Short mmCIF file of C-alpha atoms in Angstrom, two decimals:
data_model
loop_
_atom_site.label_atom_id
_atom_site.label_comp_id
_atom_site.label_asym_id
_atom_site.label_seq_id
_atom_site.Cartn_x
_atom_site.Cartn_y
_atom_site.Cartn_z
CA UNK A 1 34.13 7.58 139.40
CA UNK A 2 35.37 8.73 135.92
CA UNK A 3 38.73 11.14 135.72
CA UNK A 4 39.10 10.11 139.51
CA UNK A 5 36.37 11.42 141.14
CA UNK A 6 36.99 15.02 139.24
CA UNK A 7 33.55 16.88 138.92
CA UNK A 8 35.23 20.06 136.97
CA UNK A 9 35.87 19.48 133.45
CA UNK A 10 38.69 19.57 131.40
CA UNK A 11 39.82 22.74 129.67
CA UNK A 12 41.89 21.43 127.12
CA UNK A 13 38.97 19.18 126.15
CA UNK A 14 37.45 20.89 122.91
CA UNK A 15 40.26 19.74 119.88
CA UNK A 16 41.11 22.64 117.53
CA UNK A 17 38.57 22.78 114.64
CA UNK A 18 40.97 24.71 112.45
CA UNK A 19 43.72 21.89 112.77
CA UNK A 20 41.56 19.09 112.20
CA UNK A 21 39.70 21.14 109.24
CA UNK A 22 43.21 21.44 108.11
CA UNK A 23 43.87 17.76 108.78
CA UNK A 24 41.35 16.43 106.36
CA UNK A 25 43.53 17.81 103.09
CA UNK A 26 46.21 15.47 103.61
CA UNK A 27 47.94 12.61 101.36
CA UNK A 28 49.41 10.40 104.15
CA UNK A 29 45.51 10.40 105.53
CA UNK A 30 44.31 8.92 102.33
CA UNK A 31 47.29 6.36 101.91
CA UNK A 32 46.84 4.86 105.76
CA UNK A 33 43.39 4.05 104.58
CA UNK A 34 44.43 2.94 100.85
CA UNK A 35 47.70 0.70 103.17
CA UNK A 36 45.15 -0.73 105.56
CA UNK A 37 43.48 -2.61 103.13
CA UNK A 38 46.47 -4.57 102.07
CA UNK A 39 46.58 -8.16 102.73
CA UNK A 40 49.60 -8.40 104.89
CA UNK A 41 49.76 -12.25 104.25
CA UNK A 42 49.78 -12.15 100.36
CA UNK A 43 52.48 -13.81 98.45
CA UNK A 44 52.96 -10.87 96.64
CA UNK A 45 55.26 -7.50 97.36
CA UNK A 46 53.85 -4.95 97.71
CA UNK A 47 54.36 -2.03 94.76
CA UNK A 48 53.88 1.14 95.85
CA UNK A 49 52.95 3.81 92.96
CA UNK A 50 51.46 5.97 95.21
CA UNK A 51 54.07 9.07 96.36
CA UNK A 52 56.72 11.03 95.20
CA UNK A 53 60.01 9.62 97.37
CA UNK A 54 61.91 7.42 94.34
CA UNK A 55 64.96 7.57 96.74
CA UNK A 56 64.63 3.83 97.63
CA UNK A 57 64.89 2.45 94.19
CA UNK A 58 68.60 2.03 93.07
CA UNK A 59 68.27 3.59 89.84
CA UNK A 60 67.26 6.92 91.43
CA UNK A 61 70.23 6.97 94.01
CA UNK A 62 71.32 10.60 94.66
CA UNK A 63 74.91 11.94 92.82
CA UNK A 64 77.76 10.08 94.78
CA UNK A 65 78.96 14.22 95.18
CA UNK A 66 75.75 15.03 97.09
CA UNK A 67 76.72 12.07 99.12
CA UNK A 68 80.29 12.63 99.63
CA UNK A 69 79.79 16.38 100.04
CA UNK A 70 77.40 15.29 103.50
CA UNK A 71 79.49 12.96 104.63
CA UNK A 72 82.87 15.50 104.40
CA UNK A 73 80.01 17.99 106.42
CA UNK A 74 79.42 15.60 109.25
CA UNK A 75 83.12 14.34 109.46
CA UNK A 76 84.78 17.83 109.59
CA UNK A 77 83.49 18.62 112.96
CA UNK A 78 82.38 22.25 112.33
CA UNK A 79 78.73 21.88 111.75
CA UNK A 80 77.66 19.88 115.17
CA UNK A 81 75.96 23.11 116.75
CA UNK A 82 73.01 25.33 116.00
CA UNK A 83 73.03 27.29 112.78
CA UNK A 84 74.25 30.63 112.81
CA UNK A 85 74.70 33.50 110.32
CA UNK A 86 78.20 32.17 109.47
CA UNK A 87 76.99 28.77 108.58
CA UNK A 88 73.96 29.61 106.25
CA UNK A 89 75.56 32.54 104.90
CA UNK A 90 77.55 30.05 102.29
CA UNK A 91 74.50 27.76 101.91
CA UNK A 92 72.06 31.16 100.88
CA UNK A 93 74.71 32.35 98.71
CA UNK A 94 75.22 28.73 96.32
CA UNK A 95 71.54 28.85 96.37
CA UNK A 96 70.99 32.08 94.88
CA UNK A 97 73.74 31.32 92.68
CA UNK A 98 72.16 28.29 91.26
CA UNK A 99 68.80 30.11 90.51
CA UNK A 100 70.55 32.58 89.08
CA UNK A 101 71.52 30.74 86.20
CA UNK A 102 68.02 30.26 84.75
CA UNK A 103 67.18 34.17 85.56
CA UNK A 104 67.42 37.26 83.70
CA UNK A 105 68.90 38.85 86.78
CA UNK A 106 70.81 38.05 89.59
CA UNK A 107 69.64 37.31 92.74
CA UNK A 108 71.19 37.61 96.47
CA UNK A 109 71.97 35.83 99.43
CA UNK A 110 69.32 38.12 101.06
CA UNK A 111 66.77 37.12 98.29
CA UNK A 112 66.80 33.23 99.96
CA UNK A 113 65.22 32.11 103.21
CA UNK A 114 66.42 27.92 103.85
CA UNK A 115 63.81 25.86 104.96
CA UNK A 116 63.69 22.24 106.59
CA UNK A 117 62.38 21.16 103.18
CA UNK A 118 59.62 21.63 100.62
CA UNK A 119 56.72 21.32 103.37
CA UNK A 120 58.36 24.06 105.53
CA UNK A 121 58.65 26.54 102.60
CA UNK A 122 55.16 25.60 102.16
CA UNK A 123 54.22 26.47 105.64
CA UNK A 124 56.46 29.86 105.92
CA UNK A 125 54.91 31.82 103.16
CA UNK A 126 51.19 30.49 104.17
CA UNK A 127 52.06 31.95 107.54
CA UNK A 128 53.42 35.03 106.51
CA UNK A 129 49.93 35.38 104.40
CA UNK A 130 47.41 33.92 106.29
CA UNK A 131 44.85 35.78 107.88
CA UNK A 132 41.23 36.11 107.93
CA UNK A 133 39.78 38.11 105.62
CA UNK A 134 42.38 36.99 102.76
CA UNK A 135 41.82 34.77 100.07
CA UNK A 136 44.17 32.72 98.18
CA UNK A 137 43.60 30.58 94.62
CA UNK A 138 44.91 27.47 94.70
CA UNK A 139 45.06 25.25 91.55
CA UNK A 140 42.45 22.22 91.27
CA UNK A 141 43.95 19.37 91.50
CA UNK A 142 47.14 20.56 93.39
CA UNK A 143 49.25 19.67 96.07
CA UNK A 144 47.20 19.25 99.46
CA UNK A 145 49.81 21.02 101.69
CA UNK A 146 49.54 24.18 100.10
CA UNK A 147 45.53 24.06 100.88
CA UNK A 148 46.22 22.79 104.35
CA UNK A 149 48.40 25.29 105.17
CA UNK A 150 45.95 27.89 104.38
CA UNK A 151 43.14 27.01 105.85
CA UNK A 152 44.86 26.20 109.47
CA UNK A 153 45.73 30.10 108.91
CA UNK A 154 42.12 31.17 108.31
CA UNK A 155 42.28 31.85 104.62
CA UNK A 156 39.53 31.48 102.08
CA UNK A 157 40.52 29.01 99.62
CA UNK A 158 39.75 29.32 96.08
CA UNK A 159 40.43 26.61 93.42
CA UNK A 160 40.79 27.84 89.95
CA UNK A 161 41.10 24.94 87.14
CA UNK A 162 43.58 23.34 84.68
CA UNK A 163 42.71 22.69 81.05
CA UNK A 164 43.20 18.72 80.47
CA UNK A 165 42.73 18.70 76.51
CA UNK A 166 45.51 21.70 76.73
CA UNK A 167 47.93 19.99 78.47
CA UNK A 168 46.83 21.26 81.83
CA UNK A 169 47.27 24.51 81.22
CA UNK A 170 45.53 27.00 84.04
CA UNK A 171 42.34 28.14 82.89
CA UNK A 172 43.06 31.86 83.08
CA UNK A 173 40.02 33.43 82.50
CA UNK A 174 38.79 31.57 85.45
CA UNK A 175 41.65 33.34 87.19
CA UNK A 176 40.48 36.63 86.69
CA UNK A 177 37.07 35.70 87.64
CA UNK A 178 37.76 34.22 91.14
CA UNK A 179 39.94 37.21 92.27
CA UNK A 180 38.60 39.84 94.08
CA UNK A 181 39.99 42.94 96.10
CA UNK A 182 40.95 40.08 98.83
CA UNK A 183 43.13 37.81 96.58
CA UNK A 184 46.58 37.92 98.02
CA UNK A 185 48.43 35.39 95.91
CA UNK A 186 48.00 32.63 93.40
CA UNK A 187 50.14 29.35 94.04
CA UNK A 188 51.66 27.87 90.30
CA UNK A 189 53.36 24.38 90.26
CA UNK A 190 55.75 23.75 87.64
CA UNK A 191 56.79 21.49 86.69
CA UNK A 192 53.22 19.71 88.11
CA UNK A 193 52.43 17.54 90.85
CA UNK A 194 50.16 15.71 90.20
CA UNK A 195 49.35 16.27 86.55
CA UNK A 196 53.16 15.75 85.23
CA UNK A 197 52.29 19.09 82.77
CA UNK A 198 55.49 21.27 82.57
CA UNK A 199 54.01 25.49 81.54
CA UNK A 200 55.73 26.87 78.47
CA UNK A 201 57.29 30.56 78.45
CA UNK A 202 54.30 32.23 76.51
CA UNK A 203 51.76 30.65 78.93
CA UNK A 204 53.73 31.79 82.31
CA UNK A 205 53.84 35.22 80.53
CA UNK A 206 50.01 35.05 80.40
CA UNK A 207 49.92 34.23 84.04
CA UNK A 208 52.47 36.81 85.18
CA UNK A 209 50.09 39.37 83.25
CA UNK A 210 47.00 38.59 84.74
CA UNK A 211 48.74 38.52 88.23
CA UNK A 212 50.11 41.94 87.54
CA UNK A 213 46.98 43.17 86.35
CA UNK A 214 44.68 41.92 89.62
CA UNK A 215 47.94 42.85 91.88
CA UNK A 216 48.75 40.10 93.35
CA UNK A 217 52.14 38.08 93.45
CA UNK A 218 52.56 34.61 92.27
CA UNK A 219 53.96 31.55 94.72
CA UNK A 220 55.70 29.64 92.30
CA UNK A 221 56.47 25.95 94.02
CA UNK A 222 59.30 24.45 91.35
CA UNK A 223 60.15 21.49 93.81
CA UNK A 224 60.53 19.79 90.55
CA UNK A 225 61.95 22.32 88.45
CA UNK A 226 64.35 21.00 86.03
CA UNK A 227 62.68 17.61 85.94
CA UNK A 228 61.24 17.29 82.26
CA UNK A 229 61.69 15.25 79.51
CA UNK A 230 58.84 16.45 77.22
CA UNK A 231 59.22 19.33 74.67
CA UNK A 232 58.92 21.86 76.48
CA UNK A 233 61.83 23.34 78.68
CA UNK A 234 61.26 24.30 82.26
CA UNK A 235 60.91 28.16 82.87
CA UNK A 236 61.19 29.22 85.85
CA UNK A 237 58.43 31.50 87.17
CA UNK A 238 61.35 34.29 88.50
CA UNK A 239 61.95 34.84 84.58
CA UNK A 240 58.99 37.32 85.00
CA UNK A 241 60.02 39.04 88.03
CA UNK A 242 59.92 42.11 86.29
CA UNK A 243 56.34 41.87 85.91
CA UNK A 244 55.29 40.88 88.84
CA UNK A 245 56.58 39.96 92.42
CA UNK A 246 57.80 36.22 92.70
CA UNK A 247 58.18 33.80 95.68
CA UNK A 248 60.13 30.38 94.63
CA UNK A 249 59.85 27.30 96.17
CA UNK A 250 62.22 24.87 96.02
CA UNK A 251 63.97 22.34 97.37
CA UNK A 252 66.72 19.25 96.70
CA UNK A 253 64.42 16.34 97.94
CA UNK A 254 63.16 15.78 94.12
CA UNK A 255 66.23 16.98 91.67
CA UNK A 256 68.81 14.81 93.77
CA UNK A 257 66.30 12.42 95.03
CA UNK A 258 66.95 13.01 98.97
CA UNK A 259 63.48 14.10 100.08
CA UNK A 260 65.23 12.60 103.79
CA UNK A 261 67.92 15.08 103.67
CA UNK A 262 65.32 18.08 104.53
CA UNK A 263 66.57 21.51 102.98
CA UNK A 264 64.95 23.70 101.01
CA UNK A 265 64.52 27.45 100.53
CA UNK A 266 61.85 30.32 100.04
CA UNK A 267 63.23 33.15 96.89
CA UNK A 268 61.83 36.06 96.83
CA UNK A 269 62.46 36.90 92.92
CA UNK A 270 61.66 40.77 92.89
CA UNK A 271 64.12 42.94 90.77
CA UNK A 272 61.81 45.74 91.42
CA UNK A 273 61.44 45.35 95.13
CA UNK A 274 58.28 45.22 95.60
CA UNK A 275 58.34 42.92 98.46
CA UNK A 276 60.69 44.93 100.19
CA UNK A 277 58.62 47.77 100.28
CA UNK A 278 55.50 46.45 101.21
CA UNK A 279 57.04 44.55 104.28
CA UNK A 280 56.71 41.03 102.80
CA UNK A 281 60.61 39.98 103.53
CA UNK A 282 60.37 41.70 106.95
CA UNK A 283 57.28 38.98 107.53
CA UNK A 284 59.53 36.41 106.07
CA UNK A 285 62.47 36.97 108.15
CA UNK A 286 60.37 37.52 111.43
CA UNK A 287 58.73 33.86 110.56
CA UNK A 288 61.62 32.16 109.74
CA UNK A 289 63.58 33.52 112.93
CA UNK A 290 60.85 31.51 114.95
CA UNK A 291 61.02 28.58 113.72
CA UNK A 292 63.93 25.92 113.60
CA UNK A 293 65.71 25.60 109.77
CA UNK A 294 67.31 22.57 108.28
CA UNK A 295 70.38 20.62 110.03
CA UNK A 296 73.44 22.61 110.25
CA UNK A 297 75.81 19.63 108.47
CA UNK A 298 72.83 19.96 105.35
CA UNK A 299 73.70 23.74 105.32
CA UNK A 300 77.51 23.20 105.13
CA UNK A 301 77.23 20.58 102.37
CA UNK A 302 75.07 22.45 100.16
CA UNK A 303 77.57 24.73 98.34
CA UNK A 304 79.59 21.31 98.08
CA UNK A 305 76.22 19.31 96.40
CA UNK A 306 75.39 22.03 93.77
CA UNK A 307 78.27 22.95 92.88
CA UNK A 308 80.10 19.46 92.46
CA UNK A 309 76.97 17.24 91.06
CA UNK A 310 78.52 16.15 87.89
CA UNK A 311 75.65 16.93 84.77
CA UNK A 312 75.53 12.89 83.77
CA UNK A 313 73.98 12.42 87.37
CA UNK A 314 70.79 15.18 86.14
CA UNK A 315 71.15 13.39 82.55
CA UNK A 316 70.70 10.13 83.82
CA UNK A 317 67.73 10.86 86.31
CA UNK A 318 65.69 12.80 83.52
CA UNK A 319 66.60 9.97 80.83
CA UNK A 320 65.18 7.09 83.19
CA UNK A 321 61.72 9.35 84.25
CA UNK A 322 61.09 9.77 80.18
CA UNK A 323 61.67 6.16 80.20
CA UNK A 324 59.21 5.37 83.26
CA UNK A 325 56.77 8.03 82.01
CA UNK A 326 56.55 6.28 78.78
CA UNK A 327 56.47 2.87 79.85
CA UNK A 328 52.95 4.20 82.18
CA UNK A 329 51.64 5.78 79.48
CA UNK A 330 51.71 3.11 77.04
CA UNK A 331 50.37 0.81 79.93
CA UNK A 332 47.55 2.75 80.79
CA UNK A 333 46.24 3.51 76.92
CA UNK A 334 45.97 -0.72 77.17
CA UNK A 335 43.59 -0.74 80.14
CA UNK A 336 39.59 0.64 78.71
CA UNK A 337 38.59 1.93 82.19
CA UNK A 338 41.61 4.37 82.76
CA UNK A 339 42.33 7.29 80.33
CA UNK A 340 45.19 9.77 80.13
CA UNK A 341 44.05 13.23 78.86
CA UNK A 342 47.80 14.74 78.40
CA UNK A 343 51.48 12.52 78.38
CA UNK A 344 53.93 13.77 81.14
CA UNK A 345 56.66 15.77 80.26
CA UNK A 346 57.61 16.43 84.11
CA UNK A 347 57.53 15.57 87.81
CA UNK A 348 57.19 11.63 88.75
CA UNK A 349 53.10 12.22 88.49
CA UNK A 350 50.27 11.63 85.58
CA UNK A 351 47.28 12.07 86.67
CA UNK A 352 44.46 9.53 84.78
CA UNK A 353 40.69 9.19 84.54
CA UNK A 354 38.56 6.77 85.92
CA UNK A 355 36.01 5.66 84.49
CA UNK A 356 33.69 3.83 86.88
CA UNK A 357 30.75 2.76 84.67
CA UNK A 358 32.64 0.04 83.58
CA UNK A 359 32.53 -1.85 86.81
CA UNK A 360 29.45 -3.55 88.74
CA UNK A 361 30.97 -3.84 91.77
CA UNK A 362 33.63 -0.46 92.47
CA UNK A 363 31.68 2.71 93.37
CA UNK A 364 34.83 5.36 92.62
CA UNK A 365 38.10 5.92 93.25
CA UNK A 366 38.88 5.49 96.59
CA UNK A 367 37.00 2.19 96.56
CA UNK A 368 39.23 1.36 93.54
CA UNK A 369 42.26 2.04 95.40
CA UNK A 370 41.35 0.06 98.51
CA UNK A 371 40.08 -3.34 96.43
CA UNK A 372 43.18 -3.16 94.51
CA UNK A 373 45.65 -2.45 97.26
CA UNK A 374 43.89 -5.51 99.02
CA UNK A 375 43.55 -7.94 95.85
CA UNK A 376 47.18 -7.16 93.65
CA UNK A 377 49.17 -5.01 96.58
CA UNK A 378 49.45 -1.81 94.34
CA UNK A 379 48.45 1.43 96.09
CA UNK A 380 47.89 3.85 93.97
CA UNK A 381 45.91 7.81 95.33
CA UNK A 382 42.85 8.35 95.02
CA UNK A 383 42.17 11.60 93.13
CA UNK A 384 39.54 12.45 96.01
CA UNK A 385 42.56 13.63 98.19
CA UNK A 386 43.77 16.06 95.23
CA UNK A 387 40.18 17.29 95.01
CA UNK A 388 39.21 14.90 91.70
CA UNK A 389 36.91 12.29 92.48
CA UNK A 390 37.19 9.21 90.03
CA UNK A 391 40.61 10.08 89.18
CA UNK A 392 43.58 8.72 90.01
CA UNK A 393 47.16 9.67 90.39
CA UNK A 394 50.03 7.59 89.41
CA UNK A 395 53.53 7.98 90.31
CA UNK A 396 55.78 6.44 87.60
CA UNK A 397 59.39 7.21 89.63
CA UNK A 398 60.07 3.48 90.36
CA UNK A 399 62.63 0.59 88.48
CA UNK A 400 61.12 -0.02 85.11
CA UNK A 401 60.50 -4.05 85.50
CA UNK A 402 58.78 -3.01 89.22
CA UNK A 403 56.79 -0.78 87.44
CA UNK A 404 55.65 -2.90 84.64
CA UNK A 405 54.62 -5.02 87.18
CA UNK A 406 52.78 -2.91 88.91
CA UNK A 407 50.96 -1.28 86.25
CA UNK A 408 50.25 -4.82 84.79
CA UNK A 409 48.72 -6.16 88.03
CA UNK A 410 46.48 -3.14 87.50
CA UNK A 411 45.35 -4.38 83.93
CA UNK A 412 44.53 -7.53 85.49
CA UNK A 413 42.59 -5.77 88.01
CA UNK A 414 40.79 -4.06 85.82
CA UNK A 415 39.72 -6.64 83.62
CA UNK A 416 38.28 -8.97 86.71
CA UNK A 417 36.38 -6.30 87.85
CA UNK A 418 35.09 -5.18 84.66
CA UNK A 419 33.26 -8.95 84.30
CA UNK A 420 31.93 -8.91 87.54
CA UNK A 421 28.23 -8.62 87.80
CA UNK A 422 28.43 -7.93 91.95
CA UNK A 423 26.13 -4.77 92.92
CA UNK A 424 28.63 -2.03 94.87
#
């Protein structure tokens, strides 16, 4: 007999709709099907262009500091037990001191919450928000994590579009439409994953309005902040804090290239106090008590990493993404079926256009993806996990001649397919 001769059935049977819902809005889902297509036994390495973790390429090694300040952590002895007050206390404080130097203000150890990483600063403030009944607007494409996130806590998703021809700019008066008396927040990435735009002051003014105006605060995620090389600087969204309430989102996974290392934080960038009064750092505080924070020996090197990193390390790593941006974008202006609407000026990302009329035998993007991950062992996203079907994301934070490569093996792709006269 089945389950051992049990006639009752399981309780535990029925999986969680919300989770799996929330499931479906993930990048590593789409790359395990883009990787199983490879051909394991092909001559050829493998290039992946695919995801945002340069940390294996020797060019984009972290600042021997950051190193040396871990390794002095771990080797001192004091930071082998849980976190406490005493430990973080330092770590909070060089945090809020290094956003302070891009604000008008000055922010407080109390202003910063550390996280284990981007992903669990992500998954805080989605917590602290989500409910049924809210709504949140989400930019289209964006990062899926953000979107996961909020559906798994019942929220009502609403995607409000970027402006290609304008350098991805948000479409704000599609803003004002989608919000209603339920619109809790709207989520900004800059500088942006996965469309590489970087926001300039006047158009984050516009966006700090229009937030003010329909009351609602603004969840800026700057995991990439500081990383342009375009002409126009990086701003960060707590410049308008005065206008309206801001939540920052960082981390040190992208700046020093250590997404492995696992800390980042959650700044609540409120001069006014506005979050303080309506209970929204009492929610953050109760969350983050709950949950477990990054590794003690990350918390005691911290002060040590910011405030040591010597500026030709930064210099360096922005000088070799203008280079890698630029080498992609003069690659992909030389292949007819794939079209860049804007040139990078930030993040490792460019998002690029597909245009699938030109082939016989590819029916979109994800079928792209998987024939050329199995015929030239290049994996590159499919825009259908970002929300943008026949579009493709490229991530350009590699070493230049592996790049080339890459992006060349994707010409020849292209050009193969394009002469085909196979029906998809």
């Amino acid at each position: 007999m089945e389950d051992g001769g049990r006639s009752t059935p399981w309780r535990f049977a029925a999986p969680n709709p919300t989770l799996a819902a929330a499931g479906e809005r993930s990048i590593q889902k789409a790359l395990l099907q883009v990787h199983a297509c490879l051909d394991e036994r092909g001559p050829r390495p493998v290039i992946p262009l695919s995801h945002g973790d340069p940390s294996s390429s020797p060019s984009f090694r972290t600042a021997p500091e950051a190193e040396e300040a871990l390794v002095a952590a771990v080797r001192s002895g004091e930071y082998n037990g849980y976190p406490t007050p005493a430990t973080g206390l330092p770590a909070r404080r060089a945090v809020a001191e290094y956003l302070s130097r891009d604000l008008p203000y000055m922010i407080s150890h109390d202003d910063i919450f550390l996280t284990c990483g981007g992903s669990q600063a992500i998954e805080t403030v989605m917590s602290v928000f989500g409910q049924a009944g809210v709504n949140i607007l989400l930019p289209m494409p964006g990062y899926p994590k953000h979107e996961a996130h909020a559906v798994f806590h019942k929220m009502e998703v609403r995607h409000y579009d970027f402006l290609p021809e304008r350098g991805w700019e948000v479409d704000l008066e599609a803003v004002e439409a989608l919000a209603d008396g339920n619109t809790v927040a709207i989520v900004i990435t800059n500088p942006n994953n996965p469309c590489g735009s970087v926001y300039t002051y006047e158009h984050l003014a516009k966006i700090a309005d229009i937030a003010s105006k329909l009351g609602i605060l603004v969840i800026a995620d700057e995991v990439y902040g500081h990383l342009v090389y375009g002409t126009t600087p990086f701003v960060p969204m707590g410049v308008f804090g005065e206008t309206v309430p801001v939540i920052t989102l960082g981390a040190i996974s992208k700046r020093w290239a250590v997404p492995g290392w696992r800390l980042g934080w959650i700044a609540t960038c409120d001069p006014k106090g506005i979050l303080r009064k309506t209970k929204v750092v009492d929610s953050l505080r109760s969350f983050v008590s709950i949950i477990s924070g990054p590794a003690t020996f990350i918390q005691g090197a911290i002060p040590h990493i910011i405030k040591n990193t010597n500026d030709e390390f930064y210099d360096n790593i922005v000088k070799l993404l203008k280079e890698t941006a630029e080498i992609c974008y003069d690659a992909i202006k030389e292949i007819k079926c794939i079209t860049c609407p804007h040139k990078p000026e930030g993040s490792f990302f460019m998002m690029v256009k597909l245009d699938v009329s030109q082939f016989s035998d590819i029916c979109d993007d994800v079928d792209f993806c998987s024939k050329l991950a199995k015929e030239e062992s290049v994996i590159l996203l499919p825009g259908k996990s970002l929300g943008m079907e026949n579009w493709l994301r490229i991530t350009f934070a590699s070493e230049p001649p592996t790049l080339k490569q890459g992006l060349e093996r994707v010409k020849s792709f292209c050009r193969r397919h394009q002469s085909q006269a196979n029906l998809c």
